[in-house]
Coordinates of N, CA and C in Angstrom, one line a residue:
X551 N 115.0 160.8 77.9 CA 114.2 160.7 76.7 C 113.7 159.2 76.5
X552 N 112.4 159.0 76.4 CA 111.9 157.7 76.3 C 111.9 157.2 74.8
X553 N 112.4 156.0 74.6 CA 112.4 155.4 73.2 C 111.3 154.4 73.0
X554 N 110.3 154.3 73.9 CA 109.2 153.4 73.8 C 108.4 153.6 72.5
X555 N 108.3 154.8 72.0 CA 107.5 155.0 70.8 C 108.0 154.3 69.6
X556 N 109.2 153.9 69.5 CA 109.7 153.2 68.3 C 110.1 151.8 68.6
X557 N 109.8 151.3 69.7 CA 110.2 149.9 70.0 C 109.1 148.9 69.5
X558 N 109.5 147.9 68.8 CA 108.6 146.9 68.3 C 108.9 145.6 69.1
X559 N 107.9 145.1 69.8 CA 108.1 144.0 70.7 C 108.0 142.7 70.1
X560 N 107.3 142.5 68.9 CA 107.0 141.2 68.4 C 107.6 141.0 67.0
X561 N 108.7 141.7 66.7 CA 109.3 141.5 65.4 C 108.6 142.3 64.2
X562 N 107.6 143.1 64.5 CA 107.0 143.9 63.5 C 105.8 143.3 62.9
X563 N 105.4 142.1 63.3 CA 104.2 141.5 62.8 C 102.9 142.0 63.5
X564 N 101.9 142.3 62.8 CA 100.6 142.8 63.4 C 100.0 141.6 64.1
X565 N 99.1 141.9 65.1 CA 98.4 140.8 65.8 C 97.5 140.1 64.9
X566 N 97.3 138.8 65.2 CA 96.3 138.0 64.4 C 94.9 138.4 64.7
X567 N 94.0 138.4 63.7 CA 92.6 138.8 63.9 C 91.8 137.7 64.5
X568 N 90.8 138.0 65.3 CA 89.9 137.0 65.9 C 88.9 136.6 64.9
X569 N 88.6 137.4 63.9 CA 87.6 137.1 62.9 C 87.6 138.2 61.9
X570 N 86.7 138.1 60.9 CA 86.6 139.1 59.8 C 86.3 140.4 60.3
X571 N 86.6 141.5 59.7 CA 87.2 141.6 58.3 C 88.7 141.4 58.4
X572 N 89.3 140.7 57.4 CA 90.7 140.5 57.4 C 91.3 141.4 56.4
X573 N 92.6 141.8 56.6 CA 93.3 142.6 55.7 C 93.7 141.8 54.4
X574 N 93.8 142.5 53.3 CA 94.2 141.8 52.0 C 95.7 141.8 52.0
X575 N 96.2 140.7 51.4 CA 97.6 140.5 51.1 C 98.0 141.6 50.1
X576 N 99.1 142.3 50.3 CA 99.5 143.3 49.4 C 100.1 142.8 48.1
X577 N 100.4 141.5 48.0 CA 100.9 140.9 46.8 C 99.8 140.2 46.0
X578 N 99.0 139.4 46.6 CA 98.1 138.6 45.8 C 96.6 138.9 46.1
X579 N 96.4 139.8 47.0 CA 95.0 140.3 47.3 C 94.1 139.3 48.0
X580 N 94.7 138.2 48.5 CA 93.9 137.2 49.2 C 93.8 137.6 50.7
X581 N 92.8 137.1 51.4 CA 92.7 137.5 52.8 C 93.9 137.0 53.6
X582 N 94.3 137.8 54.6 CA 95.4 137.4 55.5 C 94.8 137.0 56.8
X583 N 95.6 136.7 57.8 CA 95.2 136.3 59.1 C 95.2 137.5 60.0
X584 N 95.4 138.7 59.5 CA 95.6 139.9 60.2 C 94.3 140.8 60.1
X585 N 94.0 141.6 61.1 CA 92.8 142.4 61.1 C 92.9 143.5 60.1
X586 N 91.8 143.9 59.5 CA 91.8 145.0 58.5 C 92.1 146.3 59.1
X587 N 91.9 146.5 60.3 CA 92.1 147.8 61.0 C 93.6 148.1 61.2
X588 N 94.5 147.1 61.1 CA 95.9 147.4 61.3 C 96.5 148.0 60.1
X589 N 97.4 149.0 60.3 CA 98.1 149.7 59.2 C 99.4 149.0 58.9
X590 N 99.8 149.1 57.7 CA 101.1 148.6 57.3 C 100.9 147.5 56.2
X591 N 102.0 146.9 55.9 CA 102.1 145.8 54.8 C 101.7 144.5 55.5
X592 N 100.7 143.9 54.9 CA 100.3 142.5 55.4 C 100.4 141.5 54.2
X593 N 100.8 140.4 54.5 CA 101.0 139.3 53.6 C 100.2 138.1 54.0
X594 N 99.6 137.3 53.1 CA 98.9 136.1 53.4 C 100.0 135.1 53.8
X595 N 99.7 133.9 54.4 CA 100.7 133.0 54.8 C 101.6 132.5 53.7
X596 N 101.0 132.3 52.5 CA 101.8 131.8 51.3 C 102.8 132.8 50.9
X597 N 102.4 134.1 50.7 CA 103.3 135.1 50.3 C 104.3 135.5 51.4
X598 N 103.9 135.4 52.6 CA 104.8 135.6 53.8 C 105.9 134.5 53.7
X599 N 105.6 133.3 53.5 CA 106.6 132.2 53.4 C 107.5 132.4 52.2
X600 N 106.9 132.8 51.1 CA 107.7 133.0 49.9 C 108.7 134.2 50.0
X601 N 108.2 135.2 50.7 CA 109.1 136.4 51.0 C 110.2 136.0 51.9
X602 N 109.9 135.2 52.9 CA 111.0 134.7 53.8 C 112.0 133.9 53.0
X603 N 111.6 133.1 52.1 CA 112.5 132.3 51.3 C 113.4 133.2 50.4
X604 N 112.8 134.3 49.9 CA 113.6 135.2 49.0 C 114.6 135.9 49.8
X605 N 114.3 136.3 51.1 CA 115.2 137.1 51.8 C 116.2 136.3 52.7
X606 N 116.0 135.0 52.8 CA 116.9 134.1 53.6 C 118.3 134.1 53.1
X607 N 119.2 133.9 53.9 CA 120.6 133.8 53.5 C 120.8 132.4 52.9
X608 N 121.4 132.4 51.7 CA 121.6 131.2 51.0 C 123.0 130.6 51.2
X609 N 123.8 131.2 52.0 CA 125.1 130.7 52.2 C 125.4 130.0 53.4

């Protein structure tokens, strides 16, 4: 049984777009650096950084 269908090779981040149209950030609605055609949750660089800060281990 092949498990390739559920393997994520790049940590789950969508590929960066070469140009417009860009996907909107799901938090602030600003353009992201990801293509609009990709499905899933996309964050702009600012919200992505803030989300990483919130989820980082503080200990």
